[in-house]
Amino acid sequence: MKKMIALMLKDFKLLFKDKMAVFFTFIFPLIFALVFGSIFAGDGNGSRALRVAAVDQDQTEQSQQFITELSAADEFKVQLTDEVNAKTLVRKGKLVAYFILPQGFGEDYQSVFSGNAPDILVGIDPSRKAEAGYLEGSLMKLGIKRFENAFTNADALTEQLDRSIIEIEQSDEVPAEWKSLLGDYLPKMRALAQEQQDAGGSISFGGDTEANPMVPLKVTRQDELVQRSGPRNAYSITIPQGAIWAIMGCVIGFAVSLVQEKTLGTMNRLIVAPISRTQIVAGKALGCFVAQVIVVTLLFLVAYFILGVSFDISKLIIAVIASGICFVGLMMFFASLAKTERSVAGMTNAFLIMMGMIGGAMIPLFVMPGWMQAISDFSPVKWAILALEGAIWRNFSYGEMMTPVLILSAIGIVAFILGTRMVKLEDA
Amino acid sequence: MIIVKGLQKRYGSIQAVDHVSLEIPTGHIFGLLGPNGAGKSTSISIMTGLIDADGGSVELDGLEPKSMKARYNIGLVPQSIALYEELTALDNLAFFASLYSLTPDVKSSRIDWALQFVGLQDRANDRVSEFSGGMKRRLNLAASLLHDPDYIFMDEPTAGVDPQSRNKLFDNVMELKELGKTIIYTTHYMEEAQKLCDRVGIIDHGKLLALGTVNELLHQYGGDTKLSISSEKGVKSFSSANVSEDLTNALRDIDKVYDISMNRPDLEAVFLNLTGRQLRD
């Protein structure tokens, strides 16, 4: 084992001495994922607005005004619909969230000093914590506008105060002390508002949040689990594609290095040394496999911590191992066919690029036309991407993971056996 | 001791090695002399276990060269520069040493020794790609000596080497002999064989044509010495099998000798006499 590890470490040293190889193995896939991910992440007009559905169950002037303000806000791209459709759209991941303005919204909305904070129900996937926070903040900003309206319009303020004085007098919920205080205070304030059109001030009614009308909005969040039928973001697609490019870089690099051992004559030293041919081949295969694992791990660390791509770690490990087996086998196979570095590089490049094209390394599988998707079944790249996507956004069960995993493993094992049988180490 | 019996190897229609048999005693330098394509490298490849023979056998102290035990005792200096050009000299030696299960201390001291031995200790941390052809050749030798093998197979080790590095390599070969190593040295330079080797085998078209010490080969196949005497009677040239006797007789009738030149046979002549061709044809 020590000799195999020595072989592997030597290959890594050689790999890192070759700046172009390092670029195409480690940097290019990341650039690919980032560039294409950021291109696909936009909706075409550069807008970052959250796509939401709005359901107006109140159907009052105030609720309609609120939805108009919501639609005008830069933070949202609003689709007005009914409750059932709104929930479906969010569950299918087509919209980020929905807002429901329940009956009574308008009444609470226009009551500034009395009544309750206007209720608004927000449905969003619980895992979308960042969007939920952003969404609530944006809603509160809009909610504050009702105070602006109330306090900057003297007529509206006077009307508000009249209504509030009556409501407080009739209310059983407001404590007697507060009633007495407000009965004294609000009429004075009304008089002042009448005299000074621009009167303002901070008035607190105390009590808990639900009963506090001075709270701009009472946002109630409702968890709405998204049915993961599509990728969460563009990086969920481009990261597996980038991983494939990285794996392809490893395959070409190690296939060339195996042939190079023969052309340089260093293979002769290995054969004469007390190390078996199996160990030599296994050392190369181990190097290729570990390089693939390292580069894919780095990509997924970037994806997770920087690009917000989440995945099922155990399924991802299975996908990476299966892809590794497949592409190590292919590396051995191509190395066995060629006699020069140029021929192995050309042959492997041509094969992998073609497989990449039809397998989804360039165009995502799900946007391919049907006939192309059928052809892609013949590409190991397709199965590798499918396995990786299964761990990221396709939500594959372990049973579903088995299809790509078994196909990848079978390709890898057959190619490896053929390769090790055909390879002539002493060809130097 | 190396014992080679009836070695055969064929590539398609070409008989690369044709029933070669020889014995090389321990501590000797054995030269395999022949033109390019004569079968020298193929013979060495079989003797080191690099390729399989179609027939015959090779034994190194009674062991097949492919056995793991024998491999610890074989040092191969390949004809090509079998090194990783992008790695440093030290990295190269460290990697090749790691194939021989040496303990870290032994490995480190053997690497130091090998670098010192070939005079590259000051260039240990330089990339091989920055080395001259001669330095690469010397490092190529060093990489074969890390595990202190008893049998060292050197396949045309001076090909494309400058005179200074060539002399250094000759010194290295003689030092290895003094250390008790058995060296198998292939070359198509008869001067090298003549200078270094205890015994020489002349090979052509895969056949071992002659085998013996240099003197034995010269005596047996070299032909007569060419003598030329310039005197007041003019220039007299003749061939002689017995130089001292023939020269004495020739000088008996001459009073005043201006010049005597003597052209002794060499391995080139041996090869010419054996094959009808020049060694470098």
XYZ file of C-alpha atoms in Angstrom:
709
model
C 0.000 0.000 0.000
C 2.881 2.359 0.812
C 4.234 1.939 -2.706
C 0.827 2.699 -4.223
C 0.550 5.812 -2.093
C 4.073 6.816 -3.136
C 2.986 6.462 -6.771
C -0.125 8.509 -6.117
C 1.753 11.280 -4.288
C 4.302 11.441 -7.081
C 1.481 11.902 -9.592
C -0.035 14.670 -7.473
C 3.351 16.388 -7.328
C 3.606 16.190 -11.095
C 0.020 17.423 -11.467
C 0.668 20.469 -9.310
C 3.874 21.271 -11.219
C 1.794 21.536 -14.371
C 0.009 24.874 -14.102
C -2.257 24.216 -17.068
C -3.339 20.880 -15.623
C -4.086 22.541 -12.276
C -6.103 25.223 -14.057
C -8.207 22.795 -16.054
C -8.654 20.383 -13.167
C -9.331 22.759 -10.304
C -9.984 26.303 -11.514
C -11.814 25.916 -14.829
C -14.665 23.787 -13.402
C -15.241 26.378 -10.686
C -15.222 29.215 -13.210
C -17.616 27.211 -15.381
C -20.002 26.658 -12.484
C -19.819 30.270 -11.316
C -20.101 31.941 -14.715
C -22.898 29.790 -16.067
C -24.579 29.667 -12.665
C -24.662 33.448 -12.436
C -25.900 33.746 -16.033
C -28.733 31.308 -15.439
C -29.447 32.721 -11.976
C -30.888 35.945 -13.453
C -34.366 36.016 -14.990
C -33.222 37.818 -18.073
C -33.793 41.414 -17.001
C -31.405 41.498 -14.099
C -34.248 41.788 -11.595
C -33.652 40.307 -8.157
C -37.327 40.702 -7.119
C -38.891 37.785 -5.237
C -41.647 36.163 -7.254
C -44.691 35.949 -4.962
C -48.399 35.305 -5.173
C -50.928 37.588 -3.488
C -54.394 36.417 -2.434
C -56.909 39.114 -1.569
C -59.644 37.496 0.566
C -60.648 40.836 2.013
C -61.482 42.585 -1.261
C -61.592 46.021 0.375
C -60.208 49.300 -0.825
C -57.405 48.953 1.741
C -56.470 45.419 0.774
C -56.415 46.371 -2.901
C -54.326 49.425 -2.065
C -51.900 47.231 -0.134
C -51.568 44.853 -3.091
C -50.992 47.791 -5.401
C -48.203 49.002 -3.115
C -46.852 45.447 -2.944
C -46.796 45.207 -6.739
C -45.080 48.574 -7.044
C -42.330 47.594 -4.609
C -38.961 46.661 -6.150
C -38.630 43.729 -3.782
C -41.550 41.778 -5.233
C -42.890 40.523 -8.485
C -46.509 39.881 -7.608
C -48.975 37.512 -9.199
C -52.559 38.011 -8.009
C -54.351 34.685 -7.676
C -56.540 32.556 -5.429
C -55.390 30.623 -2.362
C -55.311 27.156 -3.927
C -53.325 28.245 -6.939
C -50.963 30.322 -4.791
C -50.166 27.311 -2.606
C -49.655 25.082 -5.613
C -47.284 27.535 -7.238
C -45.207 27.803 -4.055
C -45.191 24.063 -3.447
C -43.972 23.462 -6.966
C -41.220 25.959 -6.433
C -42.432 28.273 -9.176
C -42.921 31.136 -6.726
C -40.953 31.894 -3.571
C -43.941 32.649 -1.333
C -47.561 33.676 -1.166
C -49.322 36.369 0.873
C -52.896 36.001 1.986
C -54.754 39.127 3.086
C -57.570 37.620 5.155
C -60.999 39.133 5.685
C -60.747 42.063 8.079
C -57.382 43.114 6.761
C -58.687 46.392 5.412
C -60.453 47.313 8.657
C -57.335 46.706 10.732
C -55.215 48.404 8.114
C -56.995 51.686 8.438
C -57.261 51.590 12.263
C -54.115 53.159 13.554
C -54.927 53.803 17.190
C -57.335 50.993 17.896
C -58.176 47.480 16.837
C -55.511 44.929 15.812
C -52.491 45.015 13.559
C -53.559 43.980 10.081
C -53.062 40.282 9.672
C -51.162 38.848 6.720
C -50.402 35.184 6.145
C -47.148 34.307 4.413
C -46.589 30.822 2.991
C -42.978 29.872 2.345
C -40.747 26.796 2.458
C -39.206 26.583 5.962
C -35.733 25.999 4.508
C -35.835 29.376 2.771
C -34.817 31.223 5.898
C -32.971 34.023 4.152
C -35.843 34.750 1.762
C -38.338 34.597 4.630
C -36.415 37.190 6.629
C -36.023 39.444 3.597
C -39.694 39.054 2.811
C -40.882 39.946 6.329
C -38.620 42.996 6.410
C -39.977 44.164 3.080
C -43.561 43.643 4.229
C -42.948 45.653 7.409
C -41.556 48.483 5.286
C -44.785 48.502 3.310
C -46.858 48.230 6.508
C -45.277 51.358 7.935
C -46.795 53.266 5.037
C -50.213 53.088 6.672
C -48.871 55.233 9.531
C -47.352 57.638 7.075
C -50.759 57.893 5.408
C -52.495 58.421 8.694
C -50.136 61.019 10.111
C -49.441 63.026 7.002
C -53.092 63.444 6.038
C -54.916 65.680 8.550
C -58.362 64.594 7.403
C -57.395 60.936 7.670
C -55.919 61.516 11.115
C -59.032 63.301 12.363
C -61.180 60.499 10.975
C -58.918 57.935 12.586
C -59.141 59.649 15.960
C -62.928 59.899 15.803
C -63.225 56.234 15.007
C -60.722 55.239 17.650
C -62.420 57.270 20.384
C -65.675 55.462 19.665
C -64.040 52.033 19.460
C -62.128 52.489 22.709
C -65.247 53.594 24.533
C -67.115 50.547 23.282
C -64.263 48.077 23.771
C -64.295 45.550 26.614
C -60.672 44.572 26.057
C -59.058 47.947 26.830
C -58.406 48.246 30.608
C -60.392 50.916 32.478
C -57.262 52.896 33.330
C -56.273 53.059 29.666
C -59.839 53.914 28.656
C -59.848 56.829 31.070
C -56.455 58.003 29.944
C -57.226 57.682 26.226
C -60.682 59.203 26.691
C -58.913 62.226 27.987
C -55.964 62.159 25.607
C -57.415 61.333 22.197
C -60.002 64.109 22.081
C -57.226 66.551 22.974
C -55.119 65.109 20.224
C -58.028 65.378 17.800
C -58.400 69.023 18.713
C -54.738 69.548 18.200
C -54.878 67.737 14.854
C -57.737 69.921 13.867
C -55.708 72.991 14.770
C -52.388 71.799 13.536
C -52.729 69.802 10.404
C -49.284 68.523 10.630
C -49.470 67.340 14.240
C -47.682 64.036 14.949
C -46.333 61.975 17.798
C -45.707 58.585 19.114
C -48.571 56.938 20.830
C -48.307 53.592 22.536
C -51.241 51.545 23.523
C -49.163 48.895 25.264
C -50.381 45.300 25.423
C -49.076 42.386 23.470
C -48.122 42.504 19.803
C -51.301 40.975 18.475
C -53.452 43.588 20.161
C -51.138 46.455 19.373
C -52.402 48.405 16.394
C -49.159 50.391 16.283
C -47.387 47.353 14.877
C -47.308 47.932 11.098
C -48.444 44.427 10.184
C -48.978 41.166 11.954
C -47.190 38.695 9.731
C -48.044 35.059 10.339
C -45.740 32.656 8.576
C -47.088 29.394 7.287
C -44.662 26.617 6.298
C -45.268 25.531 2.742
C -42.978 22.651 1.760
C -41.817 22.946 -1.810
C -42.165 19.796 -3.893
C -38.604 19.611 -5.238
C -39.321 19.047 -8.872
C -36.637 21.439 -10.040
C -33.307 22.858 -8.985
C -33.381 25.450 -6.247
C -30.982 27.729 -8.052
C -28.849 27.741 -11.159
C -25.757 26.616 -9.254
C -27.552 23.383 -8.435
C -27.230 22.664 -12.153
C -23.867 24.184 -12.930
C -22.019 22.683 -9.948
C -22.602 19.066 -11.113
C -21.620 20.199 -14.611
C -18.483 21.815 -13.202
C -17.766 18.616 -11.282
C -17.945 16.672 -14.531
C -15.464 19.026 -16.179
C -13.161 18.574 -13.195
C -13.498 14.799 -13.379
C -12.808 14.923 -17.109
C -9.663 16.954 -16.368
C -8.513 14.267 -13.927
C -9.223 11.464 -16.409
C -7.244 13.136 -19.196
C -4.410 14.082 -16.839
C -3.976 10.599 -15.413
C -4.417 8.814 -18.758
C -1.663 11.017 -20.182
C 0.532 10.435 -17.139
C 0.166 6.659 -17.495
C 1.205 6.778 -21.140
C 3.949 9.252 -20.272
C 5.450 6.756 -17.835
C 5.915 4.473 -20.832
C 7.279 7.046 -23.235
C 9.638 8.519 -20.623
C 10.897 5.100 -19.671
C 10.060 5.590 -15.988
C 7.635 2.694 -16.326
C 10.664 0.458 -16.887
C 12.026 1.497 -13.513
C 8.657 0.701 -11.935
C 8.458 -2.720 -13.582
C 11.976 -3.664 -12.532
C 11.330 -2.462 -8.959
C 9.811 -4.860 -6.405
C 6.294 -3.654 -7.089
C 3.695 -5.752 -8.864
C 1.974 -4.668 -12.050
C -1.290 -4.699 -10.144
C 0.171 -2.243 -7.661
C 1.393 0.018 -10.471
C -2.030 0.060 -12.122
C -3.814 0.372 -8.779
C -1.521 3.248 -7.799
C -2.510 5.125 -10.940
C -6.174 4.312 -10.437
C -6.030 5.389 -6.790
C -4.386 8.670 -7.782
C -7.065 9.361 -10.379
C -9.854 8.448 -7.948
C -8.503 10.545 -5.081
C -7.901 13.508 -7.404
C -11.525 13.302 -8.532
C -12.779 13.128 -4.965
C -10.638 16.099 -3.919
C -11.670 18.321 -6.796
C -15.373 17.444 -6.485
C -15.226 17.983 -2.723
C -13.672 21.423 -3.220
C -16.377 22.331 -5.718
C -19.145 21.224 -3.415
C -17.635 23.070 -0.454
C -17.735 26.257 -2.527
C -21.243 25.358 -3.654
C -22.451 24.846 -0.094
C -20.753 27.690 1.738
C -20.745 30.352 -0.939
C -23.398 29.553 -3.520
C -26.099 28.248 -1.190
C -26.406 24.854 -2.845
C -27.599 22.265 -0.364
C -27.391 18.519 -0.821
C -27.805 15.172 0.876
C -24.253 14.374 1.953
C -24.605 10.584 2.076
C -26.167 10.454 -1.394
C -23.515 12.831 -2.674
C -20.780 10.519 -1.339
C -22.417 7.596 -3.139
C -22.628 9.640 -6.359
C -18.993 10.745 -6.132
C -17.737 7.209 -5.477
C -19.764 5.782 -8.373
C -18.579 8.547 -10.729
C -15.031 7.971 -9.533
C -15.228 4.249 -10.294
C -16.659 4.952 -13.748
C -14.122 7.546 -14.790
C -11.115 5.724 -13.309
C -12.157 2.754 -15.461
C -12.424 4.960 -18.525
C -9.012 6.476 -17.744
C -7.469 2.987 -17.679
C -9.249 2.020 -20.874
C -8.030 5.026 -22.866
C -4.518 4.769 -21.469
C -4.420 1.176 -22.690
C -5.351 2.167 -26.240
C -2.765 4.860 -26.848
C 0.970 4.764 -27.282
C 1.762 8.462 -27.087
C 0.666 11.304 -24.843
C -0.736 13.165 -27.818
C -2.880 10.290 -28.957
C -4.244 9.528 -25.494
C -5.010 13.206 -24.861
C -6.708 13.583 -28.231
C -8.686 10.380 -27.931
C -9.803 10.974 -24.345
C -10.638 14.614 -25.023
C -12.722 13.760 -28.066
C -14.619 11.002 -26.283
C -15.287 12.920 -23.095
C -16.308 16.152 -24.824
C -18.737 14.242 -27.009
C -20.087 12.383 -23.983
C -20.229 15.683 -22.105
C -22.202 17.335 -24.886
C -24.838 14.652 -25.060
C -24.665 13.865 -21.352
C -25.576 17.270 -19.974
C -22.188 18.742 -19.082
C -22.887 21.687 -21.365
C -26.660 21.869 -21.756
C -28.623 20.775 -18.691
C -30.334 17.441 -19.186
C -33.828 18.724 -18.361
C -33.804 21.358 -21.102
C -32.687 18.892 -23.770
C -35.218 17.837 -26.377
C -36.627 14.341 -25.968
C -34.540 12.738 -28.704
C -31.351 14.125 -27.178
C -32.302 12.894 -23.740
C -32.742 9.435 -25.259
C -29.260 9.570 -26.805
C -27.815 10.824 -23.534
C -28.541 7.428 -21.976
C -25.401 6.222 -23.749
C -23.213 8.793 -22.047
C -21.614 8.028 -18.681
C -21.584 11.787 -18.122
C -25.394 11.766 -18.059
C -25.471 9.151 -15.295
C -22.820 10.949 -13.299
C -24.731 14.226 -13.517
C -27.963 12.437 -12.682
C -26.377 10.863 -9.600
C -24.980 14.202 -8.452
C -28.270 15.981 -9.138
C -30.080 13.191 -7.332
C -28.149 14.184 -4.227
C -28.734 17.904 -4.783
C -32.159 18.766 -6.119
C -33.797 15.765 -7.702
C -34.493 14.409 -4.205
C -33.729 10.835 -5.286
C -34.498 8.097 -2.845
C -31.712 5.543 -2.281
C -33.575 3.251 -4.640
C -33.634 5.901 -7.354
C -29.935 6.583 -6.770
C -29.193 2.964 -7.537
C -29.931 3.301 -11.265
C -27.181 5.814 -12.073
C -24.872 4.323 -9.433
C -25.106 0.808 -10.853
C -24.714 2.008 -14.440
C -21.651 4.097 -13.527
C -20.102 1.263 -11.529
C -20.724 -1.238 -14.322
C -19.151 1.033 -16.954
C -16.196 1.670 -14.662
C -15.578 -1.972 -13.790
C -15.864 -3.197 -17.397
C -13.623 -0.393 -18.698
C -11.090 -0.992 -15.911
C -10.905 -4.733 -16.562
C -10.545 -4.174 -20.304
C -7.979 -1.445 -19.741
C -5.807 -3.412 -17.325
C -5.906 -6.423 -19.641
C -4.974 -4.442 -22.713
C -2.443 -2.066 -21.213
C 1.168 -2.972 -21.976
C 3.240 -1.385 -19.289
C 6.501 -2.400 -20.914
C 5.735 -0.621 -24.184
C 8.526 1.887 -23.661
C 26.556 -14.863 -10.798
C 24.327 -14.359 -13.804
C 23.589 -17.398 -15.940
C 21.869 -16.938 -19.278
C 20.880 -20.034 -21.205
C 19.529 -20.175 -24.759
C 17.722 -16.854 -24.612
C 15.310 -16.181 -27.468
C 13.027 -13.319 -28.343
C 11.199 -12.637 -31.589
C 9.293 -9.523 -32.670
C 7.214 -10.529 -35.673
C 9.628 -11.667 -38.343
C 12.670 -10.288 -36.535
C 14.661 -12.547 -34.269
C 15.795 -9.944 -31.733
C 17.644 -12.431 -29.504
C 18.781 -15.724 -30.923
C 19.872 -18.450 -28.491
C 22.124 -16.259 -26.381
C 23.978 -18.066 -23.597
C 26.575 -16.582 -21.278
C 27.787 -16.516 -17.693
C 28.834 -13.400 -15.831
C 30.803 -13.922 -12.637
C 30.073 -11.748 -9.626
C 32.107 -8.547 -9.479
C 32.836 -8.434 -13.204
C 32.070 -5.766 -15.725
C 30.574 -7.485 -18.722
C 30.240 -5.547 -21.954
C 27.649 -6.378 -24.575
C 29.010 -4.793 -27.739
C 27.086 -4.457 -30.950
C 25.595 -1.970 -33.387
C 22.163 -0.404 -32.956
C 19.431 -3.011 -33.312
C 21.788 -5.890 -32.563
C 19.680 -7.139 -29.630
C 21.595 -5.621 -26.719
C 18.661 -3.751 -25.143
C 16.287 -6.658 -25.676
C 18.770 -8.992 -23.968
C 19.077 -6.602 -21.021
C 15.289 -6.183 -20.857
C 14.909 -9.950 -20.528
C 17.745 -10.234 -18.015
C 16.113 -7.590 -15.789
C 12.621 -9.109 -16.070
C 11.295 -6.158 -18.019
C 10.031 -8.378 -20.821
C 9.462 -12.104 -21.159
C 11.698 -14.274 -23.313
C 10.192 -16.608 -25.887
C 12.678 -19.236 -24.805
C 15.673 -19.827 -22.575
C 16.300 -18.763 -19.009
C 18.041 -16.186 -16.875
C 19.196 -16.679 -13.324
C 20.583 -14.115 -10.940
C 22.146 -16.009 -8.067
C 19.708 -18.786 -8.856
C 16.667 -16.497 -8.897
C 14.442 -15.568 -11.804
C 14.766 -11.837 -12.459
C 10.992 -11.364 -12.106
C 10.936 -12.723 -8.574
C 10.451 -10.046 -5.931
C 13.654 -11.109 -4.157
C 15.722 -10.719 -7.316
C 14.205 -7.320 -8.023
C 15.674 -5.923 -4.811
C 19.062 -6.801 -6.289
C 18.630 -5.365 -9.778
C 19.556 -1.825 -10.719
C 18.521 -0.786 -14.216
C 20.023 2.261 -15.909
C 17.713 2.614 -18.902
C 18.897 3.846 -22.265
C 16.432 6.756 -22.130
C 16.510 9.337 -19.365
C 13.913 7.672 -17.183
C 13.248 10.569 -14.835
C 10.418 13.006 -14.129
C 11.696 16.209 -15.673
C 9.349 18.485 -13.743
C 10.424 17.140 -10.378
C 13.672 17.993 -8.631
C 16.576 15.547 -8.487
C 15.753 14.945 -4.843
C 12.041 14.317 -5.537
C 12.952 11.848 -8.255
C 15.337 9.919 -6.041
C 12.918 10.014 -3.098
C 10.169 8.535 -5.248
C 12.287 5.746 -6.744
C 13.729 4.938 -3.310
C 10.204 4.614 -1.930
C 9.647 1.613 -4.203
C 12.247 -0.427 -2.316
C 10.794 -0.513 1.214
C 13.769 1.329 2.713
C 13.482 2.712 6.218
C 13.393 6.522 6.323
C 16.953 6.734 7.676
C 18.366 4.328 5.116
C 16.413 6.008 2.353
C 17.743 9.413 3.284
C 21.354 8.248 3.572
C 21.161 6.317 0.272
C 19.807 9.395 -1.520
C 22.653 11.493 -0.113
C 25.163 8.840 -1.122
C 23.777 8.537 -4.661
C 23.809 12.301 -5.219
C 27.369 12.470 -3.910
C 28.384 9.479 -6.014
C 27.334 11.120 -9.274
C 28.452 14.596 -8.200
C 25.033 16.206 -8.117
C 24.688 16.963 -4.416
C 24.688 20.716 -5.145
C 21.844 20.380 -7.633
C 19.580 18.195 -5.484
C 16.795 20.754 -5.345
C 16.890 21.767 -9.001
C 14.374 20.510 -11.498
C 15.693 17.816 -13.815
C 14.461 19.845 -16.796
C 17.149 22.413 -15.940
C 19.940 19.813 -16.095
C 22.361 19.296 -18.973
C 22.276 15.996 -20.863
C 25.295 14.729 -18.938
C 23.807 15.614 -15.573
C 20.589 13.836 -16.483
C 22.623 10.742 -17.404
C 24.377 10.845 -14.046
C 21.083 11.212 -12.197
C 19.703 8.363 -14.308
C 22.518 6.244 -12.871
C 21.966 7.521 -9.323
C 18.290 6.534 -9.453
C 19.336 2.943 -10.137
C 21.668 2.667 -7.166
C 19.409 3.803 -4.323
C 18.647 0.300 -3.088
C 22.286 -0.785 -3.293
C 21.761 -3.548 -5.883
C 24.394 -6.187 -6.599
C 23.581 -6.358 -10.314
C 23.621 -3.156 -12.298
C 22.406 -3.228 -15.885
C 23.544 -0.191 -17.836
C 21.973 0.197 -21.260
C 24.147 2.553 -23.337
C 24.659 4.891 -20.384
C 26.857 7.362 -22.235
C 24.580 8.005 -25.217
C 24.646 11.713 -26.034
C 26.915 12.624 -23.155
C 29.630 15.311 -23.144
C 33.235 14.121 -22.595
C 33.361 15.429 -19.018
C 30.233 13.593 -17.936
C 31.354 10.522 -19.884
C 34.592 10.396 -17.915
C 32.670 10.868 -14.684
C 30.431 7.964 -15.651
C 33.477 5.802 -16.430
C 34.855 6.641 -12.985
C 31.490 5.713 -11.475
C 31.494 2.354 -13.242
C 34.983 1.562 -11.987
C 34.024 2.623 -8.447
C 31.016 0.334 -8.569
C 33.256 -2.512 -9.605
C 35.496 -1.765 -6.636
C 32.395 -1.982 -4.446
C 31.950 -5.547 -5.697
C 29.036 -4.888 -8.018
C 28.428 -6.940 -11.129
C 27.875 -4.654 -14.092
C 26.351 -5.481 -17.448
C 27.180 -2.675 -19.807
C 25.824 -2.380 -23.336
C 27.435 -0.055 -25.811
C 28.207 0.367 -29.462
C 31.412 2.273 -28.608
C 34.207 -0.252 -28.749
C 36.506 2.164 -26.867
C 34.191 1.987 -23.862
C 34.075 -1.795 -23.917
C 37.808 -1.984 -24.328
C 38.417 0.466 -21.482
C 35.916 -0.770 -18.909
C 35.031 -4.391 -19.443
C 36.589 -7.533 -18.008
C 34.761 -9.593 -20.550
C 32.957 -8.668 -23.718
C 30.244 -10.344 -25.734
C 29.871 -9.293 -29.343
C 26.304 -9.433 -30.534
C 24.746 -8.875 -33.952
C 21.293 -9.762 -35.326
C 20.472 -11.202 -31.922
C 23.337 -13.708 -31.996
C 26.223 -13.716 -29.608
C 29.132 -14.005 -32.062
C 32.030 -14.011 -29.667
C 32.658 -13.969 -25.934
C 35.827 -13.465 -23.918
C 38.248 -10.970 -22.443
C 39.274 -8.100 -24.704
C 42.699 -9.674 -25.258
C 41.191 -13.050 -26.035
C 38.863 -11.497 -28.603
C 41.650 -9.438 -30.173
C 43.907 -12.459 -30.342
C 41.218 -14.746 -31.689
C 39.356 -12.470 -34.096
C 41.349 -9.253 -34.419
C 43.720 -10.406 -37.125
C 47.378 -9.427 -37.512
C 49.026 -6.237 -36.370
C 49.853 -3.886 -39.231
C 53.506 -2.819 -39.162
C 55.149 -0.126 -41.206
C 58.894 0.607 -41.200
C 60.328 3.691 -42.856
C 64.110 3.458 -43.530
C 66.825 4.427 -45.995
C 65.473 1.561 -48.100
C 62.024 3.126 -48.219
C 58.693 2.191 -46.473
C 57.985 -1.463 -45.794
C 54.456 -2.451 -44.580
C 53.414 -5.925 -43.517
C 51.031 -7.830 -41.255
C 52.298 -9.711 -38.303
C 50.869 -12.314 -36.002
C 53.979 -12.225 -33.862
C 55.082 -8.599 -33.649
C 58.317 -8.946 -31.673
C 59.705 -11.753 -33.808
C 58.667 -10.253 -37.162
C 59.895 -6.799 -36.199
C 63.268 -8.141 -35.099
C 63.656 -9.985 -38.375
C 62.626 -6.967 -40.442
C 65.083 -4.655 -38.716
C 68.024 -7.050 -39.141
C 68.784 -5.844 -42.721
C 68.202 -2.147 -42.108
C 70.961 0.233 -40.981
C 69.036 3.451 -40.570
C 65.405 3.431 -39.407
C 63.382 6.680 -39.742
C 60.062 5.561 -38.302
C 58.142 2.490 -37.189
C 54.366 2.521 -36.980
C 52.266 -0.265 -35.596
C 48.509 -0.620 -35.966
C 47.228 -3.165 -33.453
C 43.787 -4.747 -33.985
C 40.892 -3.461 -31.865
C 37.326 -4.552 -31.183
C 36.248 -2.688 -34.304
C 38.465 -5.046 -36.259
C 37.101 -7.978 -34.293
C 33.571 -6.976 -35.239
C 34.583 -6.396 -38.857
C 36.196 -9.794 -39.045
C 33.192 -11.459 -37.422
C 30.447 -9.762 -39.441
C 32.094 -8.212 -42.495
C 30.643 -4.866 -41.363
C 31.826 -1.861 -39.415
C 30.491 -1.624 -35.836
C 28.754 1.691 -36.614
C 27.223 0.580 -39.939
